[in-house]
Amino acid sequence: MSTYSISEVAKELNLTTYTLRYYDKEGLLPFVERTPNGTRLFKESDIGALRIIECLKSTGMPIKEIKSFIDWCQDGDSTLQQRFDMFLERKAAVEAQLAELNKTMEIINHKCDYYKTALDAGTEDIHKDDKIGSLN
Amino acid sequence: MSTYSISEVAKELNLTTYTLRYYDKEGLLPFVERTPNGTRLFKESDIGALRIIECLKSTGMPIKEIKSFIDWCQDGDSTLQQRFDMFLERKAAVEAQLAELNKTMEIINHKCDYYKTALDAGTEDIHKDDKIGSLN
DNA sequence: TTAACCCTTATAGTTAACTCTAAGTCAAGC
DNA sequence: GCTTGACTTAGAGTTAACTATAAGGGTTAA
């Protein structure tokens, strides 16, 4: 079974070795094994775990909460309910983020139209009547 | 024309007065007028401007870049091109964020299914063969 | 065998965006 | 006229998530 060094993993996941050691220090990587002299040996499955960690991070979950999840994983079946609830919560969080981002996109699209028209006209004055704020 | 106090605006936009003064200090609110004794008087249009600022922030734009945009707005038609380009950039940024968030959502949905099945079975062992990593 | 380069640990510094405190001003109500 | 409460400023403190430094050990290539 092949293993990876910390810098190989960093490259693969677009992280730095600093970040990976930081995650380890924060208790996010208890499953990573070491050589007799202390060097971390990442397994394929550890990279998979890191992808899940990155996924949770991208939902806005702070590292301390991700650590709770890691701990639950180590505790086995007795924490299945907590983990399920956690993912339901994350799902709701992502849905909310998607909704907000879509609203944001609408405003941005309006602004793109606004500026395209203004640029064609050479002046913003053309929009005198539909200004949204002091800003455009 | 009606005006609003800093705390009214804070309430309306779900911000704190601290945050609004911080934005002002950072140069985001040069258009907000003051009473003779220095109290800020927010106009309806200033609230509109703040909504745009919040929109830009939600695209991940840092405050210093938002300030550039504010400055361009004060400079008039000569900066139309910069402002148009900025919004095109923001549009691309939001599209990228939406794409990533949708990928995230897929993984989260898989996890929800995984845990629903495991909970029904009473054990995670049921998924022995399709584990994604050290983590589940 | 020694330089290059990876790795280790512990710890300090950075950054963004707030968040709060201290000291003081000002207008309204009792 | 004095307290209450919102406002002002400058500046210090907080937080999360890195990011870097220092001091040193182990393995590989000329």
mmCIF file of C-alpha atoms (C1' of nucleotides) in Angstrom:
data_model
loop_
_atom_site.group_PDB
_atom_site.id
_atom_site.type_symbol
_atom_site.label_atom_id
_atom_site.label_comp_id
_atom_site.label_asym_id
_atom_site.label_seq_id
_atom_site.Cartn_x
_atom_site.Cartn_y
_atom_site.Cartn_z
ATOM 1 C CA MET A 1 0.000 0.000 0.000
ATOM 2 C CA SER A 2 1.478 3.277 -1.111
ATOM 3 C CA THR A 3 1.933 6.226 1.193
ATOM 4 C CA TYR A 4 2.587 9.943 0.696
ATOM 5 C CA SER A 5 4.778 12.515 2.360
ATOM 6 C CA ILE A 6 3.291 15.651 3.841
ATOM 7 C CA SER A 7 4.512 17.762 0.918
ATOM 8 C CA GLU A 8 3.044 15.374 -1.643
ATOM 9 C CA VAL A 9 -0.307 15.575 0.099
ATOM 10 C CA ALA A 10 -0.024 19.353 0.324
ATOM 11 C CA LYS A 11 0.582 19.576 -3.414
ATOM 12 C CA GLU A 12 -2.263 17.188 -4.230
ATOM 13 C CA LEU A 13 -4.796 19.118 -2.137
ATOM 14 C CA ASN A 14 -3.492 22.635 -2.839
ATOM 15 C CA LEU A 15 -2.570 23.205 0.768
ATOM 16 C CA THR A 16 0.777 23.987 2.379
ATOM 17 C CA THR A 17 2.728 21.727 4.709
ATOM 18 C CA TYR A 18 2.168 24.431 7.342
ATOM 19 C CA THR A 19 -1.561 24.013 7.006
ATOM 20 C CA LEU A 20 -1.430 20.229 7.203
ATOM 21 C CA ARG A 21 0.681 20.305 10.367
ATOM 22 C CA TYR A 22 -1.677 22.893 11.769
ATOM 23 C CA TYR A 23 -4.635 20.610 11.106
ATOM 24 C CA ASP A 24 -2.764 17.766 12.778
ATOM 25 C CA LYS A 25 -1.992 19.917 15.794
ATOM 26 C CA GLU A 26 -5.685 20.850 16.042
ATOM 27 C CA GLY A 27 -6.596 17.171 16.181
ATOM 28 C CA LEU A 28 -8.001 16.825 12.665
ATOM 29 C CA LEU A 29 -5.635 14.038 11.619
ATOM 30 C CA PRO A 30 -5.435 11.473 14.464
ATOM 31 C CA PHE A 31 -5.485 8.636 11.919
ATOM 32 C CA VAL A 32 -2.248 9.618 10.155
ATOM 33 C CA GLU A 33 0.524 7.190 11.041
ATOM 34 C CA ARG A 34 4.209 7.920 11.588
ATOM 35 C CA THR A 35 7.546 6.294 10.824
ATOM 36 C CA PRO A 36 9.676 5.289 13.824
ATOM 37 C CA ASN A 37 11.398 8.682 13.622
ATOM 38 C CA GLY A 38 8.141 10.628 13.565
ATOM 39 C CA THR A 39 7.605 11.413 9.881
ATOM 40 C CA ARG A 40 3.947 11.419 8.887
ATOM 41 C CA LEU A 41 2.891 8.728 6.418
ATOM 42 C CA PHE A 42 -0.331 9.592 4.627
ATOM 43 C CA LYS A 43 -2.376 6.723 3.244
ATOM 44 C CA GLU A 44 -4.737 7.016 0.284
ATOM 45 C CA SER A 45 -7.644 6.932 2.737
ATOM 46 C CA ASP A 46 -6.115 9.814 4.700
ATOM 47 C CA ILE A 47 -6.211 11.932 1.565
ATOM 48 C CA GLY A 48 -9.872 10.960 1.212
ATOM 49 C CA ALA A 49 -10.441 12.080 4.797
ATOM 50 C CA LEU A 50 -8.738 15.387 4.065
ATOM 51 C CA ARG A 51 -11.058 15.892 1.097
ATOM 52 C CA ILE A 52 -14.001 15.504 3.469
ATOM 53 C CA ILE A 53 -12.387 17.987 5.856
ATOM 54 C CA GLU A 54 -11.982 20.470 3.002
ATOM 55 C CA CYS A 55 -15.579 19.864 2.011
ATOM 56 C CA LEU A 56 -16.761 20.659 5.547
ATOM 57 C CA LYS A 57 -14.547 23.728 5.633
ATOM 58 C CA SER A 58 -16.102 24.965 2.406
ATOM 59 C CA THR A 59 -19.512 24.867 4.091
ATOM 60 C CA GLY A 60 -18.154 27.404 6.581
ATOM 61 C CA MET A 61 -17.657 24.930 9.417
ATOM 62 C CA PRO A 62 -14.974 26.014 11.880
ATOM 63 C CA ILE A 63 -12.058 23.708 12.580
ATOM 64 C CA LYS A 64 -13.136 23.045 16.170
ATOM 65 C CA GLU A 65 -16.468 21.645 14.985
ATOM 66 C CA ILE A 66 -14.748 19.563 12.349
ATOM 67 C CA LYS A 67 -12.645 18.138 15.161
ATOM 68 C CA SER A 68 -15.799 17.026 16.986
ATOM 69 C CA PHE A 69 -16.813 15.141 13.871
ATOM 70 C CA ILE A 70 -13.377 13.500 13.625
ATOM 71 C CA ASP A 71 -13.705 12.452 17.261
ATOM 72 C CA TRP A 72 -17.149 10.997 16.597
ATOM 73 C CA CYS A 73 -15.754 9.000 13.693
ATOM 74 C CA GLN A 74 -13.196 7.459 16.024
ATOM 75 C CA ASP A 75 -15.961 6.562 18.495
ATOM 76 C CA GLY A 76 -17.806 4.273 16.074
ATOM 77 C CA ASP A 77 -21.508 3.409 15.807
ATOM 78 C CA SER A 78 -22.510 5.095 19.074
ATOM 79 C CA THR A 79 -22.163 8.488 17.360
ATOM 80 C CA LEU A 80 -24.045 7.709 14.136
ATOM 81 C CA GLN A 81 -26.957 9.937 15.124
ATOM 82 C CA GLN A 82 -24.737 12.954 15.885
ATOM 83 C CA ARG A 83 -22.950 12.575 12.577
ATOM 84 C CA PHE A 84 -26.209 12.272 10.654
ATOM 85 C CA ASP A 85 -27.571 15.380 12.396
ATOM 86 C CA MET A 86 -24.367 17.223 11.628
ATOM 87 C CA PHE A 87 -24.637 16.522 7.911
ATOM 88 C CA LEU A 88 -28.302 17.554 7.888
ATOM 89 C CA GLU A 89 -27.228 20.817 9.478
ATOM 90 C CA ARG A 90 -24.469 21.268 6.894
ATOM 91 C CA LYS A 91 -26.972 20.593 4.126
ATOM 92 C CA ALA A 92 -29.197 23.360 5.464
ATOM 93 C CA ALA A 93 -26.202 25.683 5.756
ATOM 94 C CA VAL A 94 -25.170 25.063 2.155
ATOM 95 C CA GLU A 95 -28.737 25.555 0.938
ATOM 96 C CA ALA A 96 -28.812 28.916 2.702
ATOM 97 C CA GLN A 97 -25.469 29.876 1.182
ATOM 98 C CA LEU A 98 -26.679 28.892 -2.269
ATOM 99 C CA ALA A 99 -29.813 30.990 -1.840
ATOM 100 C CA GLU A 100 -27.802 34.027 -0.782
ATOM 101 C CA LEU A 101 -25.273 33.586 -3.535
ATOM 102 C CA ASN A 102 -28.055 33.416 -6.097
ATOM 103 C CA LYS A 103 -29.479 36.672 -4.782
ATOM 104 C CA THR A 104 -26.028 38.199 -4.978
ATOM 105 C CA MET A 105 -25.697 36.986 -8.553
ATOM 106 C CA GLU A 106 -28.902 38.767 -9.524
ATOM 107 C CA ILE A 107 -27.614 42.077 -8.204
ATOM 108 C CA ILE A 108 -24.257 41.598 -9.917
ATOM 109 C CA ASN A 109 -26.018 40.830 -13.202
ATOM 110 C CA HIS A 110 -28.047 44.028 -12.881
ATOM 111 C CA LYS A 111 -24.823 45.949 -12.324
ATOM 112 C CA CYS A 112 -23.213 44.375 -15.378
ATOM 113 C CA ASP A 113 -26.185 45.496 -17.479
ATOM 114 C CA TYR A 114 -26.078 48.943 -15.902
ATOM 115 C CA TYR A 115 -22.423 49.453 -16.789
ATOM 116 C CA LYS A 116 -22.685 47.960 -20.237
ATOM 117 C CA THR A 117 -25.420 50.488 -21.092
ATOM 118 C CA ALA A 118 -23.545 53.350 -19.447
ATOM 119 C CA LEU A 119 -20.347 52.510 -21.294
ATOM 120 C CA ASP A 120 -22.206 52.391 -24.621
ATOM 121 C CA ALA A 121 -23.706 55.796 -23.865
ATOM 122 C CA GLY A 122 -20.399 57.158 -22.578
ATOM 123 C CA THR A 123 -22.039 58.380 -19.400
ATOM 124 C CA GLU A 124 -23.836 57.184 -16.318
ATOM 125 C CA ASP A 125 -26.384 59.986 -16.657
ATOM 126 C CA ILE A 126 -28.474 57.669 -18.795
ATOM 127 C CA HIS A 127 -29.438 55.848 -15.562
ATOM 128 C CA LYS A 128 -30.346 58.968 -13.577
ATOM 129 C CA ASP A 129 -33.805 57.591 -12.844
ATOM 130 C CA ASP A 130 -33.061 54.055 -11.722
ATOM 131 C CA LYS A 131 -30.155 54.567 -9.403
ATOM 132 C CA ILE A 132 -30.203 52.097 -6.534
ATOM 133 C CA GLY A 133 -28.124 54.135 -4.126
ATOM 134 C CA SER A 134 -25.301 56.625 -3.827
ATOM 135 C CA LEU A 135 -23.304 53.895 -5.446
ATOM 136 C CA ASN A 136 -23.394 52.395 -8.888
ATOM 137 C CA MET B 1 -36.297 63.714 3.077
ATOM 138 C CA SER B 2 -36.041 61.340 5.995
ATOM 139 C CA THR B 3 -32.743 60.321 7.523
ATOM 140 C CA TYR B 4 -31.634 57.530 9.865
ATOM 141 C CA SER B 5 -29.297 57.291 12.835
ATOM 142 C CA ILE B 6 -26.383 54.880 12.832
ATOM 143 C CA SER B 7 -28.218 52.517 15.163
ATOM 144 C CA GLU B 8 -31.337 52.499 12.980
ATOM 145 C CA VAL B 9 -29.234 51.640 9.949
ATOM 146 C CA ALA B 10 -27.389 48.960 11.919
ATOM 147 C CA LYS B 11 -30.687 47.357 12.905
ATOM 148 C CA GLU B 12 -32.078 47.550 9.360
ATOM 149 C CA LEU B 13 -29.008 45.892 7.809
ATOM 150 C CA ASN B 14 -28.255 43.438 10.622
ATOM 151 C CA LEU B 15 -24.923 45.052 11.372
ATOM 152 C CA THR B 16 -23.605 46.671 14.542
ATOM 153 C CA THR B 17 -22.843 50.352 15.004
ATOM 154 C CA TYR B 18 -19.232 49.246 15.512
ATOM 155 C CA THR B 19 -19.168 47.736 12.060
ATOM 156 C CA LEU B 20 -20.710 50.783 10.418
ATOM 157 C CA ARG B 21 -18.188 53.130 12.036
ATOM 158 C CA TYR B 22 -15.447 50.725 11.002
ATOM 159 C CA TYR B 23 -16.663 50.848 7.394
ATOM 160 C CA ASP B 24 -16.692 54.623 7.575
ATOM 161 C CA LYS B 25 -13.186 54.704 9.014
ATOM 162 C CA GLU B 26 -12.033 52.470 6.157
ATOM 163 C CA GLY B 27 -13.416 54.951 3.639
ATOM 164 C CA LEU B 28 -16.486 52.972 2.554
ATOM 165 C CA LEU B 29 -18.991 55.693 3.459
ATOM 166 C CA PRO B 30 -17.647 59.048 2.208
ATOM 167 C CA PHE B 31 -21.151 60.061 1.097
ATOM 168 C CA VAL B 32 -22.723 59.933 4.568
ATOM 169 C CA GLU B 33 -23.397 63.458 5.818
ATOM 170 C CA ARG B 34 -23.090 64.772 9.355
ATOM 171 C CA THR B 35 -24.938 67.163 11.634
ATOM 172 C CA PRO B 36 -23.014 70.286 12.739
ATOM 173 C CA ASN B 37 -21.890 68.373 15.835
ATOM 174 C CA GLY B 38 -20.621 65.374 13.855
ATOM 175 C CA THR B 39 -23.450 62.832 14.151
ATOM 176 C CA ARG B 40 -23.874 60.733 11.024
ATOM 177 C CA LEU B 41 -27.116 61.217 9.069
ATOM 178 C CA PHE B 42 -27.889 58.283 6.776
ATOM 179 C CA LYS B 43 -30.120 58.930 3.766
ATOM 180 C CA GLU B 44 -32.274 56.296 2.074
ATOM 181 C CA SER B 45 -29.723 56.187 -0.755
ATOM 182 C CA ASP B 46 -26.929 55.553 1.748
ATOM 183 C CA ILE B 47 -28.744 52.443 2.906
ATOM 184 C CA GLY B 48 -28.960 51.390 -0.740
ATOM 185 C CA ALA B 49 -25.223 51.913 -1.052
ATOM 186 C CA LEU B 50 -24.639 49.810 2.041
ATOM 187 C CA ARG B 51 -26.705 47.032 0.494
ATOM 188 C CA ILE B 52 -24.374 47.095 -2.510
ATOM 189 C CA ILE B 53 -21.394 47.011 -0.158
ATOM 190 C CA GLU B 54 -22.879 43.971 1.599
ATOM 191 C CA CYS B 55 -23.488 42.358 -1.768
ATOM 192 C CA LEU B 56 -19.848 42.853 -2.763
ATOM 193 C CA LYS B 57 -18.727 41.525 0.587
ATOM 194 C CA SER B 58 -20.808 38.393 0.075
ATOM 195 C CA THR B 59 -18.874 37.714 -3.138
ATOM 196 C CA GLY B 60 -15.750 37.515 -0.981
ATOM 197 C CA MET B 61 -14.399 40.927 -1.958
ATOM 198 C CA PRO B 62 -12.099 42.429 0.684
ATOM 199 C CA ILE B 63 -12.912 45.825 2.145
ATOM 200 C CA LYS B 64 -9.894 47.504 0.552
ATOM 201 C CA GLU B 65 -11.103 46.548 -2.928
ATOM 202 C CA ILE B 66 -14.609 47.706 -2.124
ATOM 203 C CA LYS B 67 -13.054 51.016 -1.165
ATOM 204 C CA SER B 68 -11.487 51.311 -4.634
ATOM 205 C CA PHE B 69 -14.938 50.877 -6.120
ATOM 206 C CA ILE B 70 -16.370 53.564 -3.822
ATOM 207 C CA ASP B 71 -13.578 55.888 -4.901
ATOM 208 C CA TRP B 72 -14.333 55.169 -8.569
ATOM 209 C CA CYS B 73 -17.987 55.994 -7.979
ATOM 210 C CA GLN B 74 -16.960 59.399 -6.623
ATOM 211 C CA ASP B 75 -14.799 59.988 -9.705
ATOM 212 C CA GLY B 76 -17.696 59.787 -12.164
ATOM 213 C CA ASP B 77 -17.815 58.686 -15.815
ATOM 214 C CA SER B 78 -14.035 58.441 -16.229
ATOM 215 C CA THR B 79 -14.083 55.199 -14.203
ATOM 216 C CA LEU B 80 -17.006 53.479 -15.934
ATOM 217 C CA GLN B 81 -14.738 50.916 -17.566
ATOM 218 C CA GLN B 82 -13.024 49.955 -14.291
ATOM 219 C CA ARG B 83 -16.369 49.530 -12.579
ATOM 220 C CA PHE B 84 -17.737 47.418 -15.432
ATOM 221 C CA ASP B 85 -14.635 45.217 -15.365
ATOM 222 C CA MET B 86 -14.927 44.878 -11.608
ATOM 223 C CA PHE B 87 -18.488 43.587 -11.828
ATOM 224 C CA LEU B 88 -17.537 41.151 -14.600
ATOM 225 C CA GLU B 89 -14.822 39.852 -12.284
ATOM 226 C CA ARG B 90 -17.290 39.562 -9.410
ATOM 227 C CA LYS B 91 -19.678 37.677 -11.676
ATOM 228 C CA ALA B 92 -16.950 35.173 -12.492
ATOM 229 C CA ALA B 93 -16.072 34.880 -8.800
ATOM 230 C CA VAL B 94 -19.669 34.156 -7.833
ATOM 231 C CA GLU B 95 -20.014 31.619 -10.645
ATOM 232 C CA ALA B 96 -16.940 29.820 -9.320
ATOM 233 C CA GLN B 97 -18.319 29.891 -5.793
ATOM 234 C CA LEU B 98 -21.637 28.493 -6.983
ATOM 235 C CA ALA B 99 -19.860 25.690 -8.804
ATOM 236 C CA GLU B 100 -17.841 24.766 -5.732
ATOM 237 C CA LEU B 101 -20.830 24.978 -3.445
ATOM 238 C CA ASN B 102 -22.776 22.657 -5.744
ATOM 239 C CA LYS B 103 -19.940 20.137 -5.629
ATOM 240 C CA THR B 104 -19.937 20.436 -1.852
ATOM 241 C CA MET B 105 -23.674 19.873 -1.790
ATOM 242 C CA GLU B 106 -23.267 16.628 -3.711
ATOM 243 C CA ILE B 107 -20.805 15.269 -1.172
ATOM 244 C CA ILE B 108 -23.017 16.359 1.725
ATOM 245 C CA ASN B 109 -25.994 14.636 0.118
ATOM 246 C CA HIS B 110 -23.995 11.440 -0.235
ATOM 247 C CA LYS B 111 -23.119 11.660 3.442
ATOM 248 C CA CYS B 112 -26.739 12.174 4.420
ATOM 249 C CA ASP B 113 -27.666 9.020 2.501
ATOM 250 C CA TYR B 114 -24.753 7.144 4.036
ATOM 251 C CA TYR B 115 -25.826 7.990 7.571
ATOM 252 C CA LYS B 116 -29.504 7.431 6.971
ATOM 253 C CA THR B 117 -28.751 3.885 5.798
ATOM 254 C CA ALA B 118 -26.278 3.265 8.611
ATOM 255 C CA LEU B 119 -28.749 4.502 11.227
ATOM 256 C CA ASP B 120 -31.475 2.241 9.841
ATOM 257 C CA ALA B 121 -29.074 -0.706 10.009
ATOM 258 C CA GLY B 122 -27.798 0.306 13.431
ATOM 259 C CA THR B 123 -24.203 0.098 12.252
ATOM 260 C CA GLU B 124 -21.780 1.624 9.821
ATOM 261 C CA ASP B 125 -20.469 -1.828 8.891
ATOM 262 C CA ILE B 126 -23.100 -1.938 6.177
ATOM 263 C CA HIS B 127 -20.923 0.504 4.197
ATOM 264 C CA LYS B 128 -17.657 -1.399 4.638
ATOM 265 C CA ASP B 129 -17.138 -1.559 0.875
ATOM 266 C CA ASP B 130 -17.832 2.020 -0.189
ATOM 267 C CA LYS B 131 -15.966 3.997 2.383
ATOM 268 C CA ILE B 132 -14.534 7.212 0.962
ATOM 269 C CA GLY B 133 -11.774 7.653 3.526
ATOM 270 C CA SER B 134 -10.792 7.153 7.137
ATOM 271 C CA LEU B 135 -13.716 9.410 7.810
ATOM 272 C CA ASN B 136 -17.428 8.943 7.386
ATOM 273 C "C1'" DT C 1 31.107 13.364 3.932
ATOM 274 C "C1'" DT C 2 28.963 17.062 3.401
ATOM 275 C "C1'" DA C 3 25.523 19.830 1.183
ATOM 276 C "C1'" DA C 4 20.757 19.822 -0.067
ATOM 277 C "C1'" DC C 5 16.493 18.990 1.240
ATOM 278 C "C1'" DC C 6 13.096 17.023 3.509
ATOM 279 C "C1'" DC C 7 11.241 16.337 8.010
ATOM 280 C "C1'" DT C 8 10.350 17.391 13.201
ATOM 281 C "C1'" DT C 9 8.730 20.533 17.351
ATOM 282 C "C1'" DA C 10 7.593 24.757 19.697
ATOM 283 C "C1'" DT C 11 6.421 29.149 19.329
ATOM 284 C "C1'" DA C 12 5.834 33.756 17.387
ATOM 285 C "C1'" DG C 13 3.837 36.755 13.794
ATOM 286 C "C1'" DT C 14 0.251 38.018 10.342
ATOM 287 C "C1'" DT C 15 -4.155 39.284 8.391
ATOM 288 C "C1'" DA C 16 -8.918 40.532 7.944
ATOM 289 C "C1'" DA C 17 -12.745 41.995 9.886
ATOM 290 C "C1'" DC C 18 -14.488 43.100 13.345
ATOM 291 C "C1'" DT C 19 -15.419 44.214 18.537
ATOM 292 C "C1'" DC C 20 -14.836 46.695 22.407
ATOM 293 C "C1'" DT C 21 -13.146 50.307 25.827
ATOM 294 C "C1'" DA C 22 -12.146 54.828 27.414
ATOM 295 C "C1'" DA C 23 -12.831 59.475 27.490
ATOM 296 C "C1'" DG C 24 -15.585 62.845 26.251
ATOM 297 C "C1'" DT C 25 -19.738 65.692 23.814
ATOM 298 C "C1'" DC C 26 -24.497 66.777 23.292
ATOM 299 C "C1'" DA C 27 -29.725 66.964 23.469
ATOM 300 C "C1'" DA C 28 -33.871 65.524 25.941
ATOM 301 C "C1'" DG C 29 -36.563 64.546 30.021
ATOM 302 C "C1'" DC C 30 -37.426 64.968 35.151
ATOM 303 C "C1'" DG D 1 -29.310 71.432 36.620
ATOM 304 C "C1'" DC D 2 -28.516 66.788 36.379
ATOM 305 C "C1'" DT D 3 -28.986 62.178 34.785
ATOM 306 C "C1'" DT D 4 -29.708 59.167 30.808
ATOM 307 C "C1'" DG D 5 -28.522 57.528 26.730
ATOM 308 C "C1'" DA D 6 -26.924 58.071 21.975
ATOM 309 C "C1'" DC D 7 -23.397 59.909 19.757
ATOM 310 C "C1'" DT D 8 -18.228 61.061 18.843
ATOM 311 C "C1'" DT D 9 -12.990 59.775 18.567
ATOM 312 C "C1'" DA D 10 -8.678 57.132 19.042
ATOM 313 C "C1'" DG D 11 -6.891 53.170 19.892
ATOM 314 C "C1'" DA D 12 -6.561 48.488 22.043
ATOM 315 C "C1'" DG D 13 -8.155 43.618 22.016
ATOM 316 C "C1'" DT D 14 -10.173 39.458 19.791
ATOM 317 C "C1'" DT D 15 -10.681 35.576 16.695
ATOM 318 C "C1'" DA D 16 -9.856 32.238 13.150
ATOM 319 C "C1'" DA D 17 -6.946 30.322 10.244
ATOM 320 C "C1'" DC D 18 -3.136 30.285 8.800
ATOM 321 C "C1'" DT D 19 2.026 31.451 7.952
ATOM 322 C "C1'" DA D 20 6.553 31.733 9.206
ATOM 323 C "C1'" DT D 21 10.834 31.195 12.042
ATOM 324 C "C1'" DA D 22 14.190 28.880 14.782
ATOM 325 C "C1'" DA D 23 16.647 25.039 16.113
ATOM 326 C "C1'" DG D 24 17.617 20.769 15.082
ATOM 327 C "C1'" DG D 25 17.415 15.580 13.173
ATOM 328 C "C1'" DG D 26 17.430 11.988 9.217
ATOM 329 C "C1'" DT D 27 18.145 10.517 4.329
ATOM 330 C "C1'" DT D 28 19.908 10.907 -0.178
ATOM 331 C "C1'" DA D 29 23.233 12.408 -4.111
ATOM 332 C "C1'" DA D 30 27.852 14.084 -5.713
#
